[in-house]
Each structure stands twice: as C-alpha cells, then as structure tokens.
Tab-separated table of C-alpha atoms in Angstrom:
chain	number	residue	atom	x	y	z
A	1	MET	CA	3.174	-10.191	-2.104
A	2	ALA	CA	6.069	-11.283	-0.036
A	3	GLU	CA	3.942	-11.115	3.059
A	4	ARG	CA	1.279	-13.433	1.772
A	5	VAL	CA	3.972	-15.961	0.516
A	6	SER	CA	5.688	-15.939	3.631
A	7	MET	CA	2.630	-16.760	5.491
A	8	ALA	CA	0.830	-19.308	2.859
A	9	GLY	CA	4.090	-20.700	0.781
A	10	LEU	CA	3.653	-20.361	-3.077
A	11	ALA	CA	0.879	-23.497	-3.051
A	12	TRP	CA	-2.124	-21.744	-5.343
A	13	TRP	CA	-5.097	-23.606	-3.286
A	14	ARG	CA	-3.734	-21.770	0.109
A	15	GLN	CA	-4.058	-18.682	-1.781
A	16	ASP	CA	-7.442	-16.249	-2.836
A	17	ALA	CA	-4.955	-15.310	-5.732
A	18	ARG	CA	-2.583	-17.340	-8.464
A	19	ILE	CA	1.050	-16.478	-8.893
A	20	PHE	CA	2.800	-16.599	-11.860
A	21	GLY	CA	6.851	-17.501	-12.105
A	22	TYR	CA	8.687	-16.754	-15.425
A	23	GLY	CA	11.821	-18.510	-15.750
A	24	SER	CA	12.952	-22.253	-15.198
A	25	ARG	CA	12.020	-24.451	-12.322
A	26	ARG	CA	15.604	-23.900	-11.014
A	27	ASN	CA	16.058	-20.348	-11.839
A	28	LEU	CA	12.871	-18.468	-11.175
A	29	GLU	CA	13.248	-14.996	-12.904
A	30	SER	CA	10.140	-12.877	-12.289
A	31	LEU	CA	6.937	-13.195	-10.428
A	32	CYS	CA	3.351	-11.973	-10.516
A	33	TRP	CA	0.593	-11.451	-8.271
A	34	VAL	CA	-2.646	-12.198	-9.841
A	35	GLY	CA	-5.520	-11.084	-7.349
A	36	ALA	CA	-7.225	-8.164	-6.145
A	37	ASN	CA	-3.954	-6.505	-7.494
A	38	LEU	CA	-1.952	-7.699	-10.383
A	39	ILE	CA	1.935	-7.258	-8.695
A	40	PRO	CA	4.898	-7.890	-11.000
A	41	VAL	CA	7.447	-8.513	-9.039
A	42	HIS	CA	11.335	-8.655	-10.574
A	43	ALA	CA	9.962	-8.726	-13.856
A	44	THR	CA	12.132	-8.450	-16.832
A	45	THR	CA	10.632	-7.302	-20.411
A	46	ALA	CA	10.193	-10.879	-21.839
A	47	ALA	CA	8.517	-12.063	-18.651
A	48	ILE	CA	6.028	-8.778	-18.834
A	49	ALA	CA	5.324	-9.904	-22.275
A	50	ALA	CA	4.400	-13.579	-20.732
A	51	PHE	CA	2.386	-12.666	-17.933
A	52	ALA	CA	0.618	-10.118	-20.208
A	53	GLU	CA	-0.465	-12.625	-22.583
A	54	MET	CA	-1.322	-14.952	-19.682
A	55	VAL	CA	-3.908	-12.680	-18.563
A	56	ALA	CA	-4.935	-10.352	-20.812
A	57	GLY	CA	-7.624	-13.119	-22.879
A	58	GLU	CA	-9.602	-13.133	-19.105
A	59	PRO	CA	-11.694	-10.843	-17.488
A	60	ARG	CA	-10.082	-8.435	-15.813
A	61	GLY	CA	-10.676	-9.331	-12.067
A	62	CYS	CA	-7.838	-6.664	-10.128
A	63	SER	CA	-8.944	-2.873	-9.069
A	64	SER	CA	-5.384	-1.924	-9.919
A	65	ILE	CA	-1.643	-2.451	-11.430
A	66	VAL	CA	0.706	-1.535	-8.700
A	67	GLY	CA	4.729	-2.334	-8.456
A	68	SER	CA	8.288	-0.815	-10.071
A	69	ALA	CA	7.225	1.598	-12.196
A	70	GLU	CA	9.211	0.243	-15.101
A	71	ALA	CA	7.420	-3.260	-14.971
A	72	VAL	CA	3.841	-2.101	-14.583
A	73	LEU	CA	4.368	0.694	-17.007
A	74	GLY	CA	5.382	-2.381	-19.619
A	75	LEU	CA	2.984	-4.589	-18.273
A	76	TRP	CA	-0.113	-2.054	-19.442
A	77	SER	CA	1.604	-1.153	-22.509
A	78	HIS	CA	0.453	-5.010	-23.082
A	79	LEU	CA	-3.202	-5.178	-21.328
A	80	ALA	CA	-4.459	-1.583	-22.068
A	81	PRO	CA	-6.041	-2.694	-25.625
A	82	THR	CA	-7.797	-5.430	-23.909
A	83	TRP	CA	-8.506	-3.847	-20.463
A	84	GLY	CA	-8.532	-0.287	-20.838
A	85	PRO	CA	-9.275	2.368	-20.384
A	86	SER	CA	-8.069	2.652	-17.119
A	87	ARG	CA	-9.418	5.000	-14.478
A	88	ASP	CA	-6.032	6.472	-13.665
A	89	VAL	CA	-2.481	6.459	-14.521
A	90	ARG	CA	-0.050	7.523	-11.854
A	91	PRO	CA	3.150	6.765	-14.229
A	92	ASN	CA	5.744	8.235	-10.971
A	93	GLN	CA	5.092	7.592	-7.532
A	94	PRO	CA	8.679	7.585	-5.301
A	95	LEU	CA	9.167	4.612	-2.999
A	96	MET	CA	10.830	6.003	0.018
A	97	ALA	CA	12.329	4.329	3.004
A	98	ILE	CA	13.763	5.052	6.143
A	99	SER	CA	15.687	2.718	8.529
A	100	ASN	CA	16.922	5.215	11.556
A	101	PRO	CA	14.213	6.418	13.954
A	102	SER	CA	12.890	9.899	12.895
A	103	PRO	CA	14.559	13.121	13.588
A	104	ILE	CA	11.161	14.433	14.190
A	105	ALA	CA	10.040	14.436	17.530
A	106	PRO	CA	7.281	11.743	17.700
A	107	ASP	CA	3.551	12.587	18.397
A	108	PRO	CA	3.045	10.627	22.062
A	109	GLY	CA	-0.701	10.945	21.471
A	110	VAL	CA	-0.357	8.619	18.188
A	111	ARG	CA	-1.166	5.031	19.525
A	112	LEU	CA	-2.163	1.595	17.937
A	113	VAL	CA	-6.103	1.192	17.424
A	114	ARG	CA	-7.818	-0.977	20.188
A	115	PRO	CA	-11.101	-3.486	18.536
A	116	ASP	CA	-13.291	-1.049	20.312
A	117	GLU	CA	-12.548	1.737	18.243
A	118	ILE	CA	-13.041	0.400	15.014
A	119	ASP	CA	-16.614	2.567	14.731
A	120	MET	CA	-13.911	5.729	15.456
A	121	LEU	CA	-11.505	4.175	13.096
A	122	PHE	CA	-13.358	3.132	10.005
A	123	PRO	CA	-15.291	7.056	8.593
A	124	ALA	CA	-11.795	8.176	8.658
A	125	ALA	CA	-10.121	4.848	6.473
A	126	VAL	CA	-13.259	5.674	4.200
A	127	ALA	CA	-12.524	8.970	3.898
A	128	MET	CA	-8.673	8.679	2.928
A	129	TYR	CA	-9.559	5.704	0.421
A	130	THR	CA	-12.187	8.095	-1.508
A	131	GLU	CA	-9.711	10.837	-1.259
A	132	GLU	CA	-6.994	9.143	-2.816
A	133	VAL	CA	-8.392	7.075	-5.054
A	134	GLY	CA	-11.537	8.610	-6.750
A	135	VAL	CA	-14.101	6.462	-5.135
A	136	SER	CA	-15.735	5.329	-2.055
A	137	PRO	CA	-14.551	1.427	-0.682
A	138	THR	CA	-18.125	1.200	0.570
A	139	ALA	CA	-19.590	1.633	-3.404
A	140	ASP	CA	-21.001	-1.338	-4.411
A	141	GLY	CA	-21.409	-3.645	-1.866
A	142	GLY	CA	-18.094	-3.176	-0.429
A	143	GLU	CA	-18.701	-2.111	2.474
A	144	ARG	CA	-18.311	-4.872	4.454
A	145	SER	CA	-15.057	-6.669	3.101
A	146	TYR	CA	-13.342	-2.697	3.337
A	147	ARG	CA	-14.142	-2.920	7.512
A	148	GLU	CA	-13.242	-6.664	7.619
A	149	ARG	CA	-9.850	-5.588	6.313
A	150	ILE	CA	-9.301	-2.704	8.995
A	151	ALA	CA	-10.505	-5.238	11.666
A	152	GLU	CA	-8.139	-7.500	10.239
A	153	LEU	CA	-5.121	-4.365	10.502
A	154	ILE	CA	-6.553	-3.555	14.073
A	155	ARG	CA	-6.248	-7.155	15.277
A	156	ALA	CA	-2.540	-7.527	13.959
A	157	ARG	CA	-1.939	-4.590	15.897
A	158	ARG	CA	-0.868	-2.313	12.777
A	159	ALA	CA	-3.555	0.560	12.891
A	160	TYR	CA	-2.039	3.522	14.372
A	161	ALA	CA	-4.082	6.628	15.119
A	162	ARG	CA	-4.473	9.935	16.992
A	163	PHE	CA	-8.132	10.714	18.774
A	164	HIS	CA	-9.202	14.112	19.724
A	165	ASN	CA	-12.586	14.122	21.492
A	166	GLY	CA	-14.282	10.711	19.898
A	167	ARG	CA	-12.851	11.326	16.824
A	168	VAL	CA	-9.673	10.039	14.724
A	169	ILE	CA	-7.878	13.266	13.563
A	170	PHE	CA	-4.769	11.655	12.187
A	171	LYS	CA	-3.996	7.931	10.718
A	172	ALA	CA	-1.896	5.342	9.472
A	173	GLU	CA	-1.458	1.726	8.821
A	174	LEU	CA	1.271	-0.957	8.234
A	175	ALA	CA	-0.703	-2.488	5.240
A	176	VAL	CA	2.332	-4.853	3.829
A	177	VAL	CA	4.734	-6.530	6.473
A	178	THR	CA	7.712	-8.633	5.429
A	179	LYS	CA	11.104	-9.685	7.462
A	180	HIS	CA	12.428	-6.520	5.358
A	181	THR	CA	10.547	-3.778	5.880
A	182	ALA	CA	7.243	-2.494	7.022
A	183	GLN	CA	4.818	-0.474	4.695
A	184	ILE	CA	2.968	2.033	5.502
A	185	GLN	CA	-0.378	3.331	3.648
A	186	GLY	CA	-3.410	5.110	4.468
A	187	VAL	CA	-1.696	8.244	5.865
A	188	TRP	CA	-4.858	10.419	6.413
A	189	THR	CA	-4.839	13.969	8.758
A	190	ASP	CA	-8.649	15.668	9.455
A	191	PRO	CA	-8.700	18.140	6.460
A	192	GLU	CA	-9.720	20.927	9.180
A	193	LEU	CA	-6.169	20.173	10.687
A	194	ARG	CA	-3.775	20.046	7.874
A	195	GLY	CA	-0.622	22.631	7.886
A	196	HIS	CA	0.256	22.099	11.650
A	197	GLY	CA	2.343	19.256	11.933
A	198	LEU	CA	0.354	16.289	12.678
A	199	ALA	CA	0.945	14.014	9.666
A	200	THR	CA	4.993	14.694	10.612
A	201	ALA	CA	5.342	13.914	14.076
A	202	GLY	CA	2.658	11.157	13.408
A	203	ILE	CA	4.717	9.323	10.434
A	204	ALA	CA	7.136	9.583	13.339
A	205	ALA	CA	5.495	7.976	15.675
A	206	VAL	CA	4.433	5.230	13.088
A	207	VAL	CA	7.989	4.372	12.265
A	208	ARG	CA	8.955	4.569	15.879
A	209	ASP	CA	6.695	2.063	16.739
A	210	ALA	CA	7.609	-0.086	13.653
A	211	LEU	CA	11.489	-0.046	13.677
A	212	ARG	CA	10.708	-1.070	17.555
A	213	ARG	CA	8.450	-3.830	17.112
A	214	VAL	CA	7.684	-4.737	13.253
A	215	ALA	CA	10.670	-4.633	11.066
A	216	PRO	CA	14.339	-2.947	10.322
A	217	SER	CA	13.278	-0.510	7.573
A	218	VAL	CA	10.041	1.578	6.715
A	219	SER	CA	8.946	2.210	3.933
A	220	LEU	CA	6.137	4.043	1.790
A	221	TYR	CA	5.008	5.052	-1.859
A	222	VAL	CA	3.396	8.781	-2.858
A	223	ASN	CA	2.314	10.465	-5.810
A	224	ASP	CA	4.483	12.461	-7.185
A	225	TYR	CA	2.334	15.672	-7.549
A	226	ASN	CA	1.337	15.143	-3.453
A	227	LEU	CA	4.272	18.075	-2.644
A	228	PRO	CA	2.843	18.218	0.691
A	229	ALA	CA	2.925	14.607	1.306
A	230	ARG	CA	6.754	14.219	0.319
A	231	ARG	CA	7.868	16.667	2.449
A	232	VAL	CA	6.392	15.807	5.582
A	233	TYR	CA	8.231	11.966	4.622
A	234	GLU	CA	11.552	14.094	3.927
A	235	ARG	CA	11.549	15.473	6.686
A	236	CYS	CA	10.628	12.448	8.752
A	237	GLY	CA	14.081	11.309	7.307
A	238	PHE	CA	12.922	9.181	4.228
A	239	GLN	CA	14.727	8.739	1.144
A	240	GLN	CA	14.102	7.960	-2.225
A	241	VAL	CA	15.391	4.517	-3.168
A	242	GLY	CA	13.345	3.043	-6.314
A	243	THR	CA	9.982	4.189	-8.089
A	244	PHE	CA	6.516	2.855	-8.142
A	245	ALA	CA	3.678	3.146	-10.689
A	246	THR	CA	0.125	2.768	-10.586
A	247	VAL	CA	-2.768	1.956	-13.193
A	248	LEU	CA	-6.454	2.219	-10.924
A	249	PHE	CA	-9.542	0.380	-12.624
C-alpha cells in the first residue's frame, strides 16, 4: 500500500482501488486499502469496525484480506457473516526482516530475469502461486493479467531466478518496495531439487542485491506451519518483527 501511495498519492481517481481513512482530516489514525486485496493499516479497534461497516454491504471484490494479524482477524470477524465462507484463514504468519547482508554465501547464479526470459519464468511463477494459494492464477481467464504482473516485475528489475538447462530452478521477487523495505514474495524452488541449499543461497543473493540496490531492509512473511521455509529464512539472518494473517477467498 505504501508503494502505491508513494507512486500516485492518495487521490482516488489515480488508483485501481480505494483508500478509506479513519480519524479527523488533521489526525488520520488508520487506513484501509480496498482493491484486489483488502489491507488494513495501523487499524485501531474502532477503525476496524468502521471499515467493516463500509465494505460489508458491498459485493466482495477482493481475493484476500492481508496485513497485521490483529487487524486482519478483527476485520474478518466483522465481515465473515456477510462475506463468508473463506477458502482459507492463515492466522499466524511470522513477519521477518533483515537489514544486513546474510551470513550465508549468496548463490552467484541467481540474477535478475531479463524480459526475453519470461517464457521460462512464467511456468515457475504459476507453480509457486498454485502451491501457495491452492488455485492456479491462470484459472477463470487470469493468465493474461498474471503474466502481465510477472512482466511488470521483470521490467522493474525485481524478479530473480536461477536457470539450469533452460528452466528455472529457483525464483523470488521483490513484490513490494518502499523507501524503507523491499518485501520478498514468490519464493520457489524446483520440487526435485529441494533440500539441497538452493533456496538458502538464493535468498541470500536476493537479500544482497536488494540491500545494495533497492532498500535499507528486506522483509517477508511466511506461514507458521512451513517449517522448512522458516529455517531457510532464519539461516539467512531474518528475524521475526511482527505477525501477519491472511484470509483467502
């Protein structure tokens, strides 16, 4: 959300979503992004109730609610009676961050993806999304928009991969970038090659480049039950700084 606002400001007509605020004009306490995702920011208990009241009467247009666990779960408790059922609720997703280079030696084979390599990256991106979310991003005619999102990340120099024999064996993206942090998402390793340190060295390479070129810190969030991924991030030097939650539809 911070990335979108920094790029286009708060003017609603310049966005593909709406931003609700709670508080006085001179003392805005909380925000809520309402678009493809519903994202409460610094949401107090009163703000959560107000945001829920504003969107509860509308048809659900978002594919997820994501943000700090307290705000997301509070918002969902208000919206579940009218928006439910959800496809999945992930109430405990450690938010982790790092501001120094990883102690792990970075994989020199991990690099930025070139625009002409999108046909190699796209199948890996679809596989990651399907594994993580449970549905394919290409379902219901979504292939074009998802491919454009991947192309956008490549053009912005925020898509990383390791290639072997013409295919991707590791990938990750900087899905969100602000002046404070670059958030890693879309981490994926070829299932046949997992458990061999590819992800650990790959993440270390992404962290090194992001800290050098993009932002003073790198963050990510991970499902609490994904113990292998958590171990990878901990070995790379990430520390938990908060807790996210996600409601998926």
